[in-house]
């Protein structure tokens, strides 16, 4: 029995019912569409007289379509006697519409009510012929949406300053503008029983490994959920090990980073409604790279990457090592530092473990409060929390200055992570390592570190070892790619990704 | 994962951090700790008396403990597990002082304890209290805001520069005992009311060297020979020499020394020759000296060389008198000429006491720091 089935049983979740397709079987009539969209105030249906005297029903979802587009591309030509005057039957009128008598870039002939309903919800309007029991649908989607803006999380000084938005087509347009290659393929899959969200699978034909694209498509198509509204709705179903705290899909809000990864041999996902691009497979090293690295000199970029790796060790181990040393291994510190620690702790009423745990918890609290509040208020909370409360706590001898320094240093080191999901995983593990240190000192940390390493080495993302190129089948190959090699020398694509075109430049 | 879990849980139970049932049992909170900087070891018929001093480095007053037990390990354990206001922590011990009686009884137990105890460091400096008990030094040495630890800290830093030769660590002592069978440790003695301090203070003063052979104290060398010992062992880096040059007190500063030993044969018997080349600078003179004059400089250098030659000879003779090569002469000769020394390696201990030797010393005065009268 699978874990999910055991959980279902424990939580008394009702049994799974396979998705019913089509949801609205039968031919299309205006009455049937009205029934489908009963109690939907934004559903509009009006009778129109087509040029020759025939009657049809025009349906659309108000708000999803552009009123101007409906008037200009559908209503105006339909009511034009010159265009439709000679039509004696509904079929003839429908055929003329499909042939271009009514304007519209995307026109579809629908005979199933289910398809027509899906079109209406995707920004189409439908001209329904009851006698024909069919409809002609036109794409008249409104272009309203957030304008392309600067990335908020992945800022760049030398790079492009555009980020993905919530509209899928705008995102695909941005990707196309970066990669003007007909080999760039985009295929959409609809996910979510109720949200019917379009998910675009993006890859470069002849470069991305065929197996990777097929596997990604298989996993996306397998998702059977009510709605795809957040990143986790996709990630948790697509990732190899969803229980792992480590992210297994690279997320980016930058189209240039998205394209750069496509060029490395990864496959991408763009989701309608999410201003993010997802890339698979995600490897550990990938979460330490930023687009800015490519823009900087290779020595500077490599040093910065090294600092990020060092920061992982600091953010993960520093509080735990401090507690272990303070509680169990006092001999590890130089005498003078130890004496400073002893002096600083003299009037603090709490044990070191409690002190550091409380500080870390407060740090998380402040961070959470800062994130949930508007920018200006968030900054105020940070200042009050970090400076005023922190200093007051030290002055009131509730915490020792060295504990504040350790926790602050570990926290700041965590902020060097370019990926927030990776930073979150490290924050979680920092607490676990701290607990290990409290109960077993350095031995606990060693065991904790070994378990984390074991877990990382056992992870795979789409068949690629997560710790590539440090470990796994491809361990040791292309180790320099962990940093930022000079571009003239970095000619091969990562072999672990299995690209069909293995060389990237002359 | 499940396969890993069992060994990990078993290993947790075996951790050195777990003393009783819980892994939390070995914990000690830092605010209760006092770092022991100096341990004094005395021995008599009833066992070991361990005295400990924390020093005043932490900004507070030095804390002193005294524990008596059957063995050193037991005394140290009782010191750490005491039920006093503070927890003594010996992991930062920098100095171990052996009382003269304890050193005569043997230093093996102390070295063994330092080597085998996880918290203790092998770079802990080893001293022998000359003519007194270690306890007297640990509890008696007091200065302005200073305890024995602070004084030893200062002595250790200054020893190679001011006092002629450095201080041996436990590791160095153990290595020398293992390879040469003997070692020369720094001897210290209490100095009540030194002229530089206020009334009532007791300082710790260097008192020559303590000759350890096997693991027992054989005797002491005088403090005046310290520089010669330092020159022969290579641990001296600087030092002042007071000379009387034609009735004028002169102070010379040793700025460099090159001492070479080589094996020779004298009358068919193995012997060795010591060749020391010293560089001095004139630090000061009680009356004006014409140091620009080559003859004056040569005279000063010759006087210094003659003094050093005498001290080197006396130091070697003393070592031969003790019958142990604590000066590391065999090692130096082997390094200089391994082939020639090969036949004598095994019989060195019996050969050394009666081995003939020659000492040649040359000195040169290089500069005076007197910008008005520079020496090229």
Coordinates of N, CA, C and O in Angstrom, one line a residue, chain A residues 326-336 338-339 341-343 345-346 348 350-353 438-443 447 451 454-455, chain B residues 1 3-4 8 11-12 15 17 23-24 26-35 37 54 57-59 86 89 91-92 94 118-119 121:
Chain A
X326 N 29.8 25.4 22.9 CA 29.5 26.0 24.2 C 29.1 24.9 25.3 O 29.3 25.1 26.5
X327 N 28.5 23.9 24.8 CA 27.9 22.9 25.7 C 28.8 21.7 26.0 O 28.8 21.1 27.1
X328 N 29.5 21.3 24.9 CA 30.3 20.0 25.1 C 31.8 20.1 24.8 O 32.5 19.4 25.4
X329 N 32.1 20.9 23.9 CA 33.5 20.9 23.4 C 34.2 22.2 23.7 O 34.7 22.9 22.7
X330 N 34.3 22.6 24.9 CA 34.9 23.9 25.2 C 36.4 24.0 24.8 O 36.9 25.1 24.6
X331 N 37.0 22.8 24.7 CA 38.4 22.8 24.4 C 38.7 23.2 23.0 O 39.8 23.5 22.6
X332 N 37.7 23.3 22.1 CA 37.9 23.6 20.7 C 38.2 25.1 20.5 O 38.7 25.4 19.4
X333 N 37.8 25.9 21.4 CA 38.0 27.3 21.1 C 39.3 27.8 21.8 O 39.7 27.3 22.8
X334 N 39.9 28.9 21.2 CA 41.1 29.4 21.9 C 40.7 30.0 23.3 O 39.5 30.4 23.4
X335 N 41.6 30.0 24.2 CA 41.3 30.3 25.6 C 40.7 31.7 25.7 O 39.7 32.0 26.4
X336 N 41.2 32.7 24.9 CA 40.8 34.0 25.0 C 39.3 34.2 24.6 O 38.5 34.9 25.2
X338 N 37.1 31.8 24.5 CA 36.3 31.1 25.5 C 36.0 32.0 26.7 O 34.9 32.0 27.2
X339 N 37.1 32.7 27.1 CA 36.9 33.6 28.3 C 35.9 34.7 27.9 O 35.1 35.1 28.8
X341 N 33.5 34.5 25.9 CA 32.1 33.8 25.9 C 31.6 33.7 27.3 O 30.5 33.9 27.6
X342 N 32.5 33.2 28.2 CA 32.1 33.0 29.6 C 31.7 34.4 30.2 O 30.7 34.4 30.9
X343 N 32.5 35.4 29.9 CA 32.1 36.7 30.5 C 30.8 37.2 30.0 O 29.9 37.7 30.7
X345 N 28.3 35.4 29.0 CA 27.2 34.6 29.4 C 26.9 34.7 30.9 O 25.9 34.2 31.4
X346 N 27.7 35.5 31.6 CA 27.6 35.5 33.1 C 26.2 35.8 33.6 O 25.6 35.2 34.5
X348 N 23.3 36.0 31.8 CA 22.2 35.5 30.9 C 21.5 34.3 31.7 O 22.2 33.4 32.0
X350 N 19.4 32.1 30.6 CA 19.0 30.8 29.8 C 20.2 30.0 29.4 O 21.3 30.6 29.2
X351 N 20.0 28.7 29.3 CA 21.1 27.9 28.8 C 21.4 28.2 27.3 O 20.5 28.8 26.6
X352 N 22.6 27.9 26.9 CA 22.9 28.3 25.5 C 22.0 27.7 24.5 O 21.6 28.4 23.5
X353 N 21.5 26.5 24.7 CA 20.7 25.9 23.7 C 19.4 26.7 23.5 O 18.9 27.0 22.4
X438 N 22.5 20.0 20.3 CA 22.1 20.1 21.7 C 22.1 18.8 22.4 O 22.6 18.7 23.5
X439 N 21.7 17.7 21.7 CA 21.7 16.4 22.3 C 22.9 15.6 22.2 O 23.2 14.8 23.1
X440 N 23.8 15.9 21.2 CA 25.0 15.0 21.1 C 26.2 15.8 20.6 O 27.1 15.2 20.2
X441 N 26.2 17.1 20.7 CA 27.4 17.9 20.4 C 27.9 17.7 19.0 O 27.1 17.5 18.1
X442 N 29.2 17.7 18.8 CA 29.8 17.5 17.5 C 29.4 16.2 16.9 O 29.3 16.1 15.6
X443 N 29.2 15.2 17.7 CA 28.8 13.9 17.1 C 27.5 14.0 16.5 O 27.2 13.5 15.4
X447 N 26.6 13.3 12.6 CA 25.6 12.4 12.1 C 24.6 13.2 11.3 O 24.2 12.7 10.2
X451 N 23.7 12.5 7.4 CA 22.4 12.2 6.9 C 22.0 13.1 5.8 O 21.4 12.7 4.8
X454 N 23.9 12.1 2.8 CA 23.3 10.9 2.2 C 22.0 11.2 1.5 O 21.8 10.7 0.4
X455 N 21.2 12.0 2.1 CA 19.9 12.3 1.4 C 20.1 13.0 0.1 O 19.5 12.7 -0.9
Chain B
X1 N 17.1 4.1 3.7 CA 17.1 5.0 4.9 C 17.0 4.3 6.2 O 17.7 4.5 7.2
X3 N 17.9 1.3 6.7 CA 19.1 0.5 7.0 C 20.1 1.4 7.8 O 20.9 1.0 8.6
X4 N 20.1 2.7 7.4 CA 21.0 3.6 8.0 C 20.6 4.0 9.5 O 21.5 4.3 10.3
X8 N 22.9 4.4 13.1 CA 23.0 5.8 13.6 C 22.5 5.8 15.0 O 23.2 6.4 15.9
X11 N 25.1 4.2 17.2 CA 26.3 5.1 17.3 C 26.0 6.2 18.3 O 26.9 6.6 19.1
X12 N 24.7 6.7 18.3 CA 24.4 7.8 19.2 C 24.5 7.3 20.7 O 25.0 8.0 21.5
X15 N 28.2 7.4 21.8 CA 28.9 8.6 21.7 C 29.6 8.9 23.0 O 29.2 8.7 24.1
X17 N 29.9 11.6 24.2 CA 29.1 12.7 24.9 C 28.2 12.1 25.9 O 27.6 12.8 26.7
X23 N 22.1 11.5 26.3 CA 23.3 12.1 25.7 C 23.5 13.5 26.2 O 24.5 14.1 25.9
X24 N 22.6 14.0 27.0 CA 22.7 15.4 27.5 C 23.5 15.5 28.8 O 23.7 16.5 29.3
X26 N 26.6 15.0 29.6 CA 27.9 15.5 29.7 C 28.0 17.0 29.5 O 29.1 17.6 29.3
X27 N 26.9 17.7 29.5 CA 26.8 19.1 29.2 C 27.3 19.9 30.3 O 27.2 19.6 31.5
X28 N 28.0 21.0 30.0 CA 28.3 22.0 31.0 C 28.1 23.4 30.4 O 28.6 23.7 29.3
X29 N 27.4 24.2 31.1 CA 27.1 25.6 30.6 C 28.3 26.5 30.8 O 28.9 26.5 31.9
X30 N 28.5 27.3 29.8 CA 29.8 28.0 29.8 C 29.8 29.0 30.9 O 30.9 29.3 31.4
X31 N 28.7 29.6 31.3 CA 28.8 30.6 32.4 C 29.3 30.1 33.7 O 29.7 30.8 34.6
X32 N 29.2 28.8 33.9 CA 29.7 28.2 35.2 C 31.1 27.8 35.1 O 31.7 27.4 36.1
X33 N 31.7 27.9 33.9 CA 33.0 27.4 33.7 C 34.1 28.4 34.1 O 33.9 29.6 34.0
X34 N 35.2 27.8 34.7 CA 36.4 28.6 34.9 C 37.5 27.9 34.2 O 37.7 26.7 34.5
X35 N 38.2 28.5 33.3 CA 39.3 27.8 32.6 C 40.5 27.7 33.4 O 41.1 28.8 33.8
X37 N 44.3 27.5 33.8 CA 45.4 27.9 32.9 C 46.7 27.2 33.4 O 47.6 27.0 32.6
X54 N 43.2 29.8 37.6 CA 42.5 30.1 36.4 C 43.1 31.3 35.7 O 42.7 31.6 34.6
X57 N 42.8 36.3 33.2 CA 42.5 36.8 31.8 C 41.1 37.1 31.5 O 40.8 37.9 30.7
X58 N 40.2 36.5 32.2 CA 38.8 36.7 31.9 C 38.2 38.0 32.5 O 37.1 38.3 32.3
X59 N 39.0 38.8 33.1 CA 38.6 40.0 33.7 C 38.2 39.9 35.1 O 38.2 40.9 35.9
X86 N 32.0 27.2 40.8 CA 32.3 27.2 39.4 C 32.7 25.8 39.0 O 33.2 25.0 39.8
X89 N 37.5 23.8 34.3 CA 37.7 23.2 33.0 C 39.2 23.1 32.6 O 39.8 24.2 32.5
X91 N 40.6 22.0 30.0 CA 40.9 21.9 28.5 C 41.8 23.0 28.0 O 42.3 22.9 26.9
X92 N 41.9 24.1 28.8 CA 42.7 25.2 28.3 C 43.9 25.4 29.1 O 44.5 26.5 29.2
X94 N 47.5 25.7 30.0 CA 48.7 26.1 29.2 C 50.0 25.7 29.9 O 51.0 25.6 29.2
X118 N 41.8 13.6 26.8 CA 41.3 14.2 25.5 C 41.3 15.7 25.7 O 41.7 16.4 24.7
X119 N 41.0 16.3 26.8 CA 40.9 17.7 27.0 C 42.2 18.4 27.0 O 42.4 19.5 26.6
X121 N 46.1 19.5 26.2 CA 46.8 19.7 24.9 C 48.3 19.3 25.0 O 48.9 19.6 26.1

